[in-house]
XYZ file of C-alpha atoms in Angstrom:
762
model
C -25.443 13.315 -26.384
C -21.697 14.081 -26.326
C -22.128 15.665 -29.777
C -24.991 17.729 -28.371
C -22.772 18.751 -25.455
C -20.036 19.842 -27.895
C -22.491 21.858 -29.956
C -23.886 23.562 -26.860
C -20.369 24.556 -25.842
C -19.590 25.939 -29.303
C -22.763 28.022 -29.229
C -21.805 29.398 -25.803
C -18.272 30.118 -27.030
C -19.044 31.621 -30.458
C -22.657 32.731 -30.208
C -23.353 31.108 -33.576
C -26.991 30.058 -33.993
C -26.248 26.888 -35.985
C -24.758 25.070 -33.015
C -27.824 25.722 -30.863
C -30.121 24.757 -33.726
C -28.328 21.395 -33.869
C -28.198 20.747 -30.117
C -31.591 21.918 -28.845
C -33.937 19.556 -30.780
C -31.866 16.502 -29.889
C -31.662 17.545 -26.251
C -35.406 18.156 -25.929
C -36.297 14.941 -27.752
C -34.139 12.954 -25.360
C -35.479 14.730 -22.283
C -39.083 14.227 -23.394
C -38.400 10.522 -23.806
C -36.854 10.314 -20.344
C -39.823 12.245 -18.928
C -42.066 9.295 -19.792
C -39.571 6.729 -18.649
C -39.336 5.319 -15.133
C -36.605 3.182 -13.615
C -37.167 -0.574 -13.822
C -38.863 -2.375 -10.950
C -37.612 -5.826 -9.959
C -40.681 -7.925 -9.144
C -38.483 -10.411 -7.265
C -37.053 -7.635 -5.082
C -33.473 -8.807 -5.584
C -30.375 -6.699 -5.001
C -30.846 -5.245 -8.483
C -34.025 -3.509 -7.350
C -31.981 -1.216 -5.127
C -29.224 -0.270 -7.558
C -30.882 0.361 -10.930
C -30.473 3.762 -12.517
C -32.889 5.679 -14.675
C -30.891 5.052 -17.866
C -28.459 2.273 -16.900
C -28.458 -0.917 -14.848
C -26.584 0.773 -11.980
C -26.888 4.323 -10.657
C -23.093 4.724 -10.652
C -23.051 4.489 -14.444
C -25.391 7.414 -15.094
C -22.601 9.412 -16.760
C -24.967 10.811 -19.365
C -26.207 13.135 -16.610
C -22.958 15.103 -17.000
C -23.575 15.639 -20.728
C -27.195 16.617 -20.134
C -26.374 19.088 -17.368
C -23.505 20.600 -19.354
C -25.777 21.039 -22.382
C -28.503 22.585 -20.236
C -26.014 25.015 -18.705
C -24.365 26.137 -21.960
C -27.736 26.594 -23.721
C -29.642 28.064 -20.777
C -29.534 31.686 -22.048
C -30.475 30.484 -25.525
C -33.442 28.585 -24.087
C -34.614 31.668 -22.193
C -34.104 33.999 -25.155
C -36.150 31.678 -27.366
C -38.901 31.023 -24.802
C -38.168 27.293 -24.643
C -40.213 25.481 -22.026
C -37.894 23.838 -19.516
C -40.443 22.190 -17.220
C -39.963 18.752 -18.767
C -36.159 18.988 -18.622
C -36.257 20.139 -15.002
C -38.629 17.293 -14.114
C -36.257 14.773 -15.706
C -33.273 16.110 -13.787
C -35.292 16.014 -10.565
C -36.449 12.457 -11.267
C -32.871 11.459 -12.007
C -31.666 13.005 -8.774
C -34.405 11.255 -6.791
C -33.466 7.906 -8.323
C -29.824 8.426 -7.307
C -30.849 9.410 -3.772
C -33.231 6.467 -3.372
C -31.104 3.745 -4.977
C -27.500 2.592 -4.839
C -25.081 1.421 -2.169
C -24.512 4.000 0.578
C -21.362 2.843 2.327
C -18.573 2.397 -0.208
C -17.291 4.081 -3.365
C -20.736 3.951 -5.023
C -21.984 6.642 -2.681
C -19.434 9.115 -4.017
C -19.943 8.410 -7.709
C -23.630 9.030 -7.070
C -22.798 12.226 -5.175
C -20.891 13.592 -8.164
C -23.967 13.265 -10.385
C -26.105 14.883 -7.678
C -23.654 17.798 -7.521
C -24.053 18.419 -11.252
C -27.841 18.301 -10.961
C -27.897 20.548 -7.906
C -25.628 23.210 -9.366
C -27.547 23.528 -12.638
C -31.011 23.888 -11.108
C -32.393 27.127 -9.730
C -33.391 27.658 -6.097
C -36.030 25.516 -4.383
C -38.529 28.380 -4.450
C -38.670 28.195 -8.256
C -40.261 24.725 -8.282
C -43.617 23.566 -6.915
C -42.080 20.402 -5.445
C -39.280 22.429 -3.822
C -36.591 20.229 -5.376
C -34.088 22.763 -6.593
C -30.452 23.555 -5.985
C -30.601 23.612 -2.203
C -32.539 20.334 -2.063
C -30.087 18.318 -4.116
C -26.946 19.936 -2.710
C -28.238 19.307 0.821
C -28.762 15.637 -0.064
C -25.249 15.597 -1.483
C -23.409 17.231 1.387
C -25.575 17.332 4.523
C -28.625 15.005 4.532
C -28.131 11.231 4.687
C -30.714 8.737 3.450
C -30.734 4.948 3.517
C -29.145 4.795 0.062
C -27.184 8.050 -0.130
C -24.976 9.011 2.795
C -24.122 12.724 2.893
C -20.553 13.661 1.992
C -19.946 15.211 5.427
C -20.718 11.818 6.916
C -18.889 9.884 4.188
C -15.690 11.785 4.911
C -15.727 10.284 8.397
C -15.065 6.899 6.770
C -11.472 8.031 6.204
C -8.921 7.141 8.844
C -8.794 10.576 10.440
C -5.135 10.158 11.411
C -3.554 8.978 8.153
C -6.314 9.893 5.653
C -6.581 6.424 4.062
C -9.886 5.242 2.587
C -10.873 1.653 3.624
C -10.665 0.025 0.209
C -7.832 -1.417 -1.845
C -5.451 1.092 -3.409
C -6.944 1.220 -6.935
C -10.401 1.983 -5.599
C -9.115 4.338 -2.919
C -7.413 6.696 -5.383
C -10.511 6.649 -7.591
C -12.515 7.800 -4.560
C -10.016 10.636 -4.094
C -10.515 11.686 -7.724
C -14.279 11.726 -7.219
C -14.046 13.839 -4.069
C -11.690 16.285 -5.787
C -14.110 16.635 -8.720
C -17.067 17.232 -6.421
C -15.305 19.901 -4.373
C -13.848 21.532 -7.474
C -17.379 21.869 -8.872
C -18.666 23.201 -5.566
C -15.777 25.647 -5.205
C -16.474 27.014 -8.698
C -19.958 27.912 -7.485
C -19.045 29.194 -4.015
C -15.433 30.482 -4.356
C -15.094 29.582 -0.663
C -11.960 27.392 -0.876
C -13.938 24.224 -0.281
C -10.723 22.164 -0.107
C -9.870 24.066 3.069
C -13.405 23.573 4.392
C -13.039 19.795 3.942
C -9.295 19.288 4.608
C -9.442 15.475 4.711
C -9.833 15.462 0.905
C -6.484 17.156 0.294
C -4.876 15.044 3.029
C -6.149 11.880 1.341
C -4.782 12.974 -2.037
C -1.340 13.535 -0.516
C -1.498 10.371 1.634
C -1.977 8.282 -1.520
C 1.745 8.701 -2.237
C 2.276 6.168 0.559
C 0.799 3.508 -1.744
C 3.663 3.894 -4.199
C 6.486 1.541 -4.983
C 9.782 3.355 -5.721
C 8.893 3.176 -9.430
C 5.888 5.425 -8.816
C 3.308 2.656 -9.286
C 0.818 1.592 -6.640
C 0.797 -1.542 -4.523
C -1.433 -4.354 -5.755
C -3.253 -5.700 -2.706
C -6.867 -6.807 -3.031
C -8.566 -5.988 -6.322
C -5.896 -3.419 -7.185
C -3.391 -3.438 -9.977
C -0.108 -1.586 -10.291
C -0.870 1.793 -11.815
C 0.190 5.397 -11.380
C -1.672 7.838 -9.208
C -4.292 9.501 -11.425
C -2.823 12.681 -12.976
C -6.253 14.255 -12.505
C -5.709 14.238 -8.734
C -2.556 16.315 -9.246
C -4.280 18.616 -11.745
C -7.126 19.476 -9.393
C -4.765 20.084 -6.482
C -2.646 22.388 -8.636
C -5.730 24.328 -9.732
C -6.822 24.827 -6.147
C -3.337 25.819 -4.987
C -3.045 28.313 -7.831
C -6.499 29.769 -7.197
C -5.759 30.355 -3.518
C -2.086 31.320 -3.737
C -0.420 28.277 -2.135
C 2.833 28.562 -4.091
C 4.955 25.937 -2.345
C 2.320 23.250 -2.728
C 1.701 24.309 -6.323
C 5.423 23.957 -7.107
C 5.615 20.473 -5.601
C 2.592 18.987 -7.351
C 3.282 20.886 -10.617
C 6.774 19.418 -10.581
C 5.431 15.874 -10.176
C 2.977 16.430 -13.014
C 5.750 17.812 -15.228
C 7.852 14.728 -14.490
C 5.017 12.493 -15.652
C 4.682 14.519 -18.848
C 8.437 14.501 -19.514
C 8.619 10.749 -18.928
C 5.893 10.168 -21.505
C 3.497 8.821 -18.874
C 0.881 11.550 -19.222
C -0.395 13.331 -22.320
C -1.465 16.691 -20.917
C -4.439 17.890 -22.890
C -8.096 18.466 -22.080
C -10.262 15.483 -22.986
C -13.562 16.905 -21.738
C -15.111 20.165 -20.583
C -14.396 19.508 -16.923
C -10.676 19.320 -17.673
C -10.827 22.281 -20.061
C -12.458 24.543 -17.493
C -10.916 23.390 -14.224
C -7.323 22.394 -15.013
C -4.613 25.059 -14.911
C -3.466 26.085 -18.384
C 0.267 26.112 -17.631
C 2.270 24.380 -14.937
C 4.861 26.484 -13.158
C 8.508 25.547 -13.590
C 9.861 23.421 -10.746
C 13.382 22.304 -9.933
C 14.438 19.138 -8.124
C 14.290 20.889 -4.751
C 10.654 21.793 -5.353
C 9.654 18.165 -5.959
C 11.206 16.531 -2.917
C 8.670 13.898 -1.829
C 10.264 13.059 1.544
C 7.327 14.660 3.340
C 4.867 12.578 1.320
C 6.570 9.170 1.504
C 8.073 7.764 4.700
C 10.271 4.701 5.444
C 7.282 2.936 7.020
C 3.568 3.585 6.694
C 0.766 1.767 8.507
C -2.890 1.963 7.492
C -4.949 -0.077 9.980
C -8.231 0.356 8.094
C -6.843 -1.610 5.136
C -4.388 -3.685 7.220
C -1.310 -2.556 5.283
C 2.212 -1.701 6.418
C 4.801 -0.576 3.859
C 8.567 -0.502 4.382
C 10.990 1.319 2.075
C 14.737 1.678 1.767
C 17.206 2.912 -0.834
C 16.648 4.755 -4.082
C 16.881 4.302 -7.856
C 18.014 0.784 -8.807
C 18.931 0.057 -5.177
C 15.421 0.735 -3.863
C 13.654 -2.081 -2.032
C 10.129 -2.067 -0.665
C 8.099 -4.641 1.258
C 4.317 -4.243 1.467
C 2.649 -6.492 4.052
C -1.146 -6.720 3.976
C -3.939 -8.473 5.800
C -7.596 -8.450 4.753
C -9.662 -5.474 5.822
C -12.101 -3.173 4.085
C -13.707 -3.362 0.684
C -12.244 -5.181 -2.336
C -9.891 -7.166 -0.092
C -8.797 -10.755 -0.721
C -8.570 -13.819 1.486
C -4.779 -13.763 1.791
C -3.815 -14.142 5.465
C -0.584 -12.180 5.929
C 0.553 -11.462 2.392
C 3.695 -9.793 1.067
C 4.534 -7.848 -2.079
C 8.214 -7.235 -2.696
C 9.825 -4.570 -4.912
C 13.504 -4.770 -5.929
C 15.706 -4.339 -9.006
C 13.219 -1.799 -10.477
C 10.303 -4.273 -10.551
C 7.671 -5.771 -8.260
C 9.483 -9.100 -8.245
C 7.411 -10.671 -5.470
C 4.101 -9.739 -7.012
C 0.520 -10.061 -5.900
C -1.805 -11.593 -8.479
C -4.488 -8.922 -8.602
C -8.093 -9.754 -9.423
C -9.436 -12.333 -11.853
C -11.181 -12.011 -15.205
C -14.193 -10.547 -13.419
C -15.648 -10.668 -9.936
C -18.103 -13.329 -11.137
C -15.582 -15.520 -12.963
C -14.418 -18.822 -11.392
C -10.749 -17.841 -11.747
C -11.355 -14.885 -9.417
C -13.524 -16.729 -6.899
C -11.308 -19.843 -6.811
C -7.794 -18.483 -7.310
C -7.090 -14.764 -7.606
C -9.006 -13.734 -4.470
C -7.844 -16.721 -2.367
C -4.724 -17.717 -0.430
C -2.875 -19.624 -3.224
C -2.586 -16.447 -5.326
C -0.688 -14.587 -2.592
C 2.713 -14.653 -0.927
C 1.481 -16.137 2.328
C 1.215 -19.349 4.368
C -1.655 -21.821 3.936
C -2.587 -24.216 6.747
C -3.715 -27.768 5.915
C -4.361 -26.672 2.337
C -7.605 -25.099 3.596
C -6.945 -21.523 4.795
C -9.832 -19.392 3.589
C -12.494 -16.812 4.415
C -14.815 -14.447 2.539
C -13.244 -11.983 0.137
C -14.473 -8.498 -0.941
C -15.839 -6.947 2.284
C -13.455 -8.690 4.599
C -12.739 -8.194 8.291
C -9.594 -10.210 8.981
C -6.820 -7.665 9.584
C -3.489 -8.512 11.144
C -2.375 -6.905 14.402
C 0.696 -4.716 14.106
C 2.768 -5.820 17.090
C 5.961 -3.864 16.345
C 7.269 -1.525 13.671
C 10.367 0.614 13.142
C 10.471 3.432 12.447
C 7.056 4.550 13.604
C 4.639 5.052 10.742
C 5.215 8.355 8.980
C 8.434 9.203 10.831
C 11.914 9.604 9.338
C 14.512 8.975 12.073
C 18.238 9.608 11.912
C 18.987 5.857 11.912
C 18.161 4.556 8.437
C 19.836 1.134 8.187
C 16.797 -0.951 9.242
C 13.033 -0.986 8.856
C 10.924 -3.837 10.155
C 7.376 -4.880 10.955
C 6.067 -7.689 13.117
C 2.409 -8.649 12.650
C 0.157 -11.386 14.023
C -3.006 -13.011 12.719
C -5.418 -15.835 13.562
C -6.300 -17.769 10.411
C -10.033 -18.442 10.975
C -10.644 -21.530 8.825
C -8.080 -23.703 10.630
C -7.884 -21.611 13.832
C -4.145 -21.117 13.460
C -1.801 -18.577 15.003
C 0.406 -16.832 12.451
C 3.115 -14.227 12.804
C 5.183 -12.524 10.115
C 8.374 -10.614 10.817
C 9.738 -8.654 7.849
C 12.889 -6.516 7.955
C 14.601 -4.496 5.229
C 18.295 -4.034 6.002
C 20.846 -1.864 4.224
C 23.914 -3.783 3.096
C 27.334 -2.176 2.740
C 27.020 -1.888 -1.072
C 23.760 0.144 -1.086
C 21.485 -2.762 -2.137
C 19.254 -3.757 0.816
C 18.169 -7.294 1.570
C 15.002 -8.578 3.268
C 14.507 -10.980 6.190
C 11.165 -12.800 6.250
C 10.331 -15.024 9.237
C 6.841 -16.539 9.066
C 5.547 -18.566 12.030
C 2.397 -20.668 11.776
C 0.763 -23.273 14.047
C -2.704 -24.654 14.684
C -4.060 -23.762 18.093
C -5.295 -27.325 18.623
C -1.923 -28.808 17.687
C -1.874 -32.372 16.376
C -1.383 -33.355 12.753
C -1.014 -30.340 10.499
C 0.743 -28.980 7.444
C 1.886 -25.472 6.570
C 2.810 -24.232 3.100
C 4.831 -21.076 2.460
C 3.979 -19.704 -1.006
C 6.091 -17.159 -2.863
C 5.508 -15.902 -6.442
C 8.352 -14.094 -8.242
C 8.717 -12.661 -11.744
C 10.963 -14.573 -14.094
C 11.311 -17.267 -16.691
C 13.028 -19.814 -14.458
C 13.422 -21.034 -10.883
C 16.428 -23.123 -9.852
C 16.899 -24.748 -6.459
C 20.288 -25.545 -4.906
C 21.376 -27.225 -1.701
C 23.634 -25.571 0.868
C 26.719 -26.636 -1.115
C 25.295 -24.981 -4.254
C 24.504 -28.290 -5.949
C 21.473 -28.099 -8.224
C 18.526 -30.075 -6.820
C 16.544 -31.926 -9.452
C 12.803 -31.862 -8.899
C 10.416 -34.578 -10.114
C 6.886 -34.199 -11.426
C 4.148 -34.486 -8.815
C 0.366 -34.512 -8.535
C 0.489 -32.901 -5.076
C -1.158 -29.533 -4.463
C -4.632 -30.208 -5.833
C -8.256 -30.236 -4.744
C -8.357 -33.980 -5.452
C -6.015 -34.376 -2.486
C -8.092 -32.189 -0.229
C -6.508 -28.808 -0.961
C -8.253 -25.589 -1.923
C -9.652 -25.366 -5.451
C -7.126 -22.594 -6.076
C -4.305 -25.161 -6.006
C -5.669 -26.592 -9.263
C -4.507 -23.425 -11.016
C -0.852 -24.355 -10.395
C 0.772 -26.020 -13.405
C 4.109 -27.721 -14.205
C 4.314 -28.990 -10.626
C 7.500 -30.691 -9.460
C 9.122 -31.260 -6.091
C 12.143 -32.394 -4.140
C 12.468 -33.357 -0.473
C 15.387 -31.872 1.424
C 16.131 -31.329 5.102
C 18.955 -28.821 4.808
C 19.151 -25.154 3.976
C 18.552 -24.369 0.313
C 18.993 -21.513 -2.138
C 16.279 -20.725 -4.686
C 17.129 -18.428 -7.602
C 14.508 -16.746 -9.791
C 15.939 -15.410 -13.059
C 14.218 -12.655 -15.028
C 15.533 -11.929 -18.511
C 14.450 -8.878 -20.461
C 15.558 -7.520 -23.820
C 18.459 -5.056 -23.688
C 18.676 -5.280 -19.904
C 20.949 -7.176 -17.555
C 19.584 -10.375 -16.045
C 17.561 -9.750 -12.907
C 17.973 -12.177 -9.996
C 16.063 -12.800 -6.801
C 17.950 -15.263 -4.626
C 16.219 -16.809 -1.625
C 18.272 -18.253 1.216
C 15.876 -20.692 2.908
C 16.194 -22.319 6.307
C 15.920 -26.097 6.250
C 13.565 -28.400 8.108
C 13.409 -32.173 8.391
C 11.942 -33.664 5.196
C 10.810 -30.283 3.907
C 8.898 -30.588 0.617
C 10.113 -28.003 -1.887
C 7.894 -27.350 -4.906
C 8.461 -25.546 -8.184
C 5.180 -24.600 -9.879
C 3.842 -22.037 -12.310
C 1.000 -19.774 -11.248
C -1.358 -18.067 -13.705
C -0.363 -14.640 -14.982
C -0.516 -11.774 -12.516
C -3.269 -9.299 -13.323
C -1.728 -6.785 -10.932
C 1.335 -6.237 -13.128
C 1.710 -3.387 -15.612
C 4.588 -2.168 -17.768
C 5.587 0.068 -14.875
C 6.214 -2.898 -12.578
C 7.324 -5.725 -14.899
C 8.947 -6.158 -18.329
C 6.293 -6.208 -21.040
C 7.581 -9.573 -22.310
C 6.224 -11.376 -19.256
C 2.974 -9.517 -18.532
C 0.887 -12.353 -19.963
C 3.188 -15.152 -18.822
C 2.855 -17.595 -15.908
C 4.585 -16.592 -12.686
C 7.222 -19.004 -11.274
C 6.328 -19.966 -7.718
C 8.204 -21.583 -4.828
C 6.234 -23.541 -2.223
C 7.749 -24.904 1.003
C 5.711 -27.536 2.851
C 6.028 -28.658 6.466
C 4.125 -31.663 7.812
C 4.301 -30.087 11.262
C 3.883 -26.731 12.976
C 6.175 -23.978 11.731
C 6.498 -21.966 14.924
C 9.591 -22.911 16.886
C 11.250 -23.640 13.558
C 9.496 -21.052 11.353
C 9.816 -20.436 7.648
C 12.894 -18.223 7.526
C 13.878 -16.672 4.191
C 16.408 -14.049 3.160
C 15.400 -12.228 -0.036
C 18.595 -11.273 -1.849
C 17.971 -9.238 -5.044
C 20.864 -8.386 -7.363
C 21.604 -7.685 -11.033
C 23.945 -9.354 -13.468
C 27.221 -7.466 -13.554
C 26.564 -5.771 -10.219
C 27.846 -6.795 -6.791
C 25.675 -9.278 -4.949
C 25.424 -7.785 -1.437
C 25.393 -11.218 0.260
C 28.162 -13.835 0.273
C 26.498 -16.362 2.578
C 23.630 -16.919 4.995
C 23.388 -19.358 7.888
C 20.524 -20.115 10.252
C 20.696 -21.412 13.813
C 18.695 -21.599 17.036
C 19.139 -22.077 20.774
C 18.012 -25.404 22.223
C 17.106 -23.879 25.587
C 15.109 -21.076 23.959
C 13.098 -22.686 21.143
C 11.359 -19.468 20.034
C 14.682 -17.835 19.154
C 15.892 -17.613 15.569
C 19.454 -16.567 14.750
C 20.388 -15.470 11.245
C 23.952 -14.705 10.169
C 24.308 -12.777 6.898
C 27.867 -12.526 5.599
C 28.092 -9.520 3.301
C 29.949 -9.413 0.006
C 33.255 -8.170 1.470
C 33.320 -11.423 3.514
C 34.485 -9.554 6.628
C 31.208 -7.871 7.574
C 28.607 -9.985 9.361
C 25.032 -9.050 10.205
C 24.021 -11.066 13.271
C 20.247 -11.031 13.806
C 18.397 -12.559 16.763
C 14.593 -12.704 16.518
C 12.192 -13.818 19.247
C 8.420 -14.103 19.047
C 7.675 -11.266 21.463
C 9.067 -8.527 23.663
C 8.903 -10.902 26.640
C 10.938 -13.763 25.142
C 14.457 -14.504 26.316
C 17.495 -15.686 24.355
C 20.801 -16.346 26.064
C 24.180 -17.998 25.603
C 27.692 -17.296 26.832
C 28.416 -13.566 26.539
C 24.942 -12.794 25.223
C 21.534 -12.064 26.757
C 18.382 -10.727 25.129
C 14.998 -10.145 26.707
C 13.060 -8.699 23.852
C 12.037 -9.089 20.241
C 14.911 -8.129 17.957
C 18.604 -7.379 17.874
C 20.827 -6.777 14.854
C 24.572 -6.311 15.163
C 26.787 -5.461 12.203
C 30.204 -6.791 13.102
C 33.578 -6.355 11.385
C 37.211 -7.293 11.994
C 36.492 -10.825 13.185
C 33.461 -9.686 15.175
C 35.546 -7.424 17.405
C 34.023 -4.138 16.256
C 30.359 -3.140 16.155
C 29.623 -1.063 13.071
C 26.014 -0.653 14.146
C 23.625 -2.088 16.714
C 19.850 -2.044 16.397
C 17.470 -3.227 19.122
C 13.672 -3.072 19.176
C 10.926 -4.343 21.431
C 13.768 -4.768 23.921
C 13.786 -4.877 27.708
C 17.408 -5.873 28.353
C 20.318 -6.613 26.017
C 23.887 -7.705 26.743
C 26.552 -8.399 24.117
C 30.135 -7.418 23.253
C 30.543 -5.618 26.571
C 27.371 -3.548 26.141
C 24.462 -3.763 28.571
C 21.360 -1.732 27.691
C 18.387 -1.847 30.045
C 14.843 -0.522 29.851
C 13.539 1.877 32.486
C 10.123 0.224 32.332
C 8.938 0.204 28.722
C 10.338 -1.906 25.866
C 12.551 0.301 23.748
C 14.040 0.741 20.307
C 17.700 1.688 20.244
C 20.278 2.267 17.523
C 23.995 2.811 17.682
C 26.352 3.602 14.802
C 30.108 3.883 14.979
C 31.586 7.308 14.169
C 35.177 8.521 13.836
C 35.424 9.389 17.539
C 32.602 7.454 19.163
C 29.000 6.534 18.467
C 25.751 8.081 17.240
C 22.800 6.848 19.278
C 19.013 7.133 19.178
C 16.296 5.743 21.447
C 12.542 6.026 21.858
C 12.069 5.331 25.583
C 14.079 5.889 28.800
C 17.075 3.526 29.089
C 20.345 2.951 30.892
C 23.397 2.388 28.669
C 26.324 0.481 30.120
C 29.007 0.715 27.445
C 32.429 -0.952 27.416
C 35.264 1.364 28.349
C 36.769 2.275 24.959
C 40.200 3.157 26.339
C 41.851 2.631 29.734
C 41.124 5.530 32.081
C 39.068 7.345 29.420
C 35.939 9.306 30.307
C 33.457 9.200 27.406
C 31.078 12.142 27.105
C 27.452 12.121 26.015
C 25.859 14.967 24.016
C 22.059 15.264 23.790
C 20.309 16.923 20.834
C 16.767 18.099 20.213
C 15.641 19.460 16.846
C 19.268 19.315 15.728
C 20.494 21.533 18.565
C 22.827 20.515 21.393
C 20.881 20.891 24.651
C 23.130 19.146 27.204
C 26.347 17.194 27.654
C 27.929 15.299 30.526
C 30.642 12.806 31.331
C 29.845 9.152 31.880
C 30.228 7.476 35.265
C 31.971 4.200 36.014
C 29.672 1.235 36.599
C 30.183 0.313 40.261
C 29.487 -3.358 39.447
C 31.806 -3.456 36.452
C 34.762 -1.051 36.301
C 35.147 -1.813 32.587
C 31.829 -0.146 31.782
C 30.715 3.481 31.631
C 27.100 4.338 32.492
C 24.801 6.834 30.761
C 21.122 7.305 31.591
C 18.661 8.693 29.049
C 15.482 9.950 30.709
C 13.429 10.043 27.492
C 13.647 9.326 23.776
C 16.210 11.159 21.623
C 16.592 11.019 17.856
C 20.230 12.091 18.134
C 22.754 11.420 20.884
C 26.536 11.443 20.451
C 28.919 9.497 22.650
C 32.488 10.674 22.157
C 35.830 9.606 23.615
């Protein structure tokens, strides 16, 4: 039928009779056969009975409809000129449309693939009045766009499935962008018929296409949660946006998306030529020239992005080889996995901390037992049993705290973090994951990961922190950098009561150690420097440390991993506690670096406060060995941590200290009610706040999100620091500080609301 479609096109293009003489008999023979054919009926009334197509086993695979409609359209004048009877062909198209309306799955991506076929059928038929049964163009287009049935929800209603704030579709990334492509095709077809700028009439479609950039790792490949795999955004999405922008004179948007398309072509990632008639007719012939300013994606990609309807929060920092990204996901929406609170980690140009993707097929044991379950993800498993249903899954995490706010780009850019909570349903366990990306002083960020987990009932329990990382080797060292030798073990198996997915781990060995350790994954690739991911891991009494190999990751592609390891096992570190991991959580610093390049971290130490058991303190000594990042993490905004000269009522504080801890290079507080340290005293005016402070040549740059009172140490005797308030980059007010009546060594400033930029000078 594709040959028939080609011949019909050539007749339309050239007017030569021979092409029509070839196409018409084949077309009519096929349509006559389909006229006498009905869709199969399942006598057992199984699920199959509701999804069968007229020509294929599922209505979403009825792609031959496109060839038939295209042939009918190109040959229509020929048919009329030669008095060809079209009643049979029309009846077949109507029967096909009815089958698509009456069968299928109405509430996920199927609905839209079906709608695309209905759009083709509707546009090629004449008006309802031309047919005795009244099933013409209006009938099928109404059932596509306006009228919902049990098996075919109208597009107007389907578009409400999108998160109306951030324009994310509630399925994993790979499926979500395919849905976008389908919507763009449908509205491109409709706009060709109406010339009414249908993209503007249904703005969520364009918003969704642009929001999909938030799925991207810095390499330009998508995150791999659920049944996704790491791939580029479909070039077709860009092409159809460009065509619409060109048609309706939106030059700035056309330049941006044309520039991104041109980059893909220049990088050899996209061969720009028409592969079918849809592309030939609806893609723009030539892309406009764009410079680097035209293709700035800052408005499309933000430091943090939260999509509640897929339970995903992404954090980004840095660029080029220094770019780091953490993608934290729960389980929500379609094509999700049972993964608790899972993490994917991008650094050193690759997705080093990779998800595993989906299995051989949705029906294969490797998918049902491993790839879609907890052991295939970077997460924590309780009692070896954590589990719940995959695919359509309703176990999202709760986003407790995030900085910056999703979609915003604040002036302070040294820290991003997220704090999420989750109840693991199988074991009824409370879990919390805190993940921060922090800029070092050599441009390469590092990542803090603090994972708390405890059973609500208490008692005997075990918790296992699982982390998969690309590489050929994993070496484990103690705190003094002595190599720890692991011994073979038969732990981690279903025979010992663990999930069946544990049986997919191979080459299992372990060592027991109570102290802090360092785990180093090494990734070697031809003609490239060695790629290292170093983990600084907090110790725990008799902690079991496992080295295992996991099956290959099906999420990986050549854009996110070296081709040499795409089919290779993935080295995996597992940390096991035979007790709750809450007051002493799993605390890990992810420290990526490259051979021949400066490692941003010289040392890491972990500590706690006996009187405040929920408090975790992490000291990261940077590579210059004089700069220290001092991080204090509580479990909530209401927790307290205190010791001599220090008080924190709130979630998080990070101080970058230099010159023997005398100077503060920057201070970052979030989820904070009151903070005292190094002579500073910052107090909420009612709501927990986020606050940043960076040292400048003659003072400090400050930002805040809620009203606060700042009590700052007097920088010089008898000095009177001044505060300058900015809005939208413009100075709106300034005033001198006042002396704190309770402490003459402090100056007081009150901020009545949030400011992205405040300067304190002295």
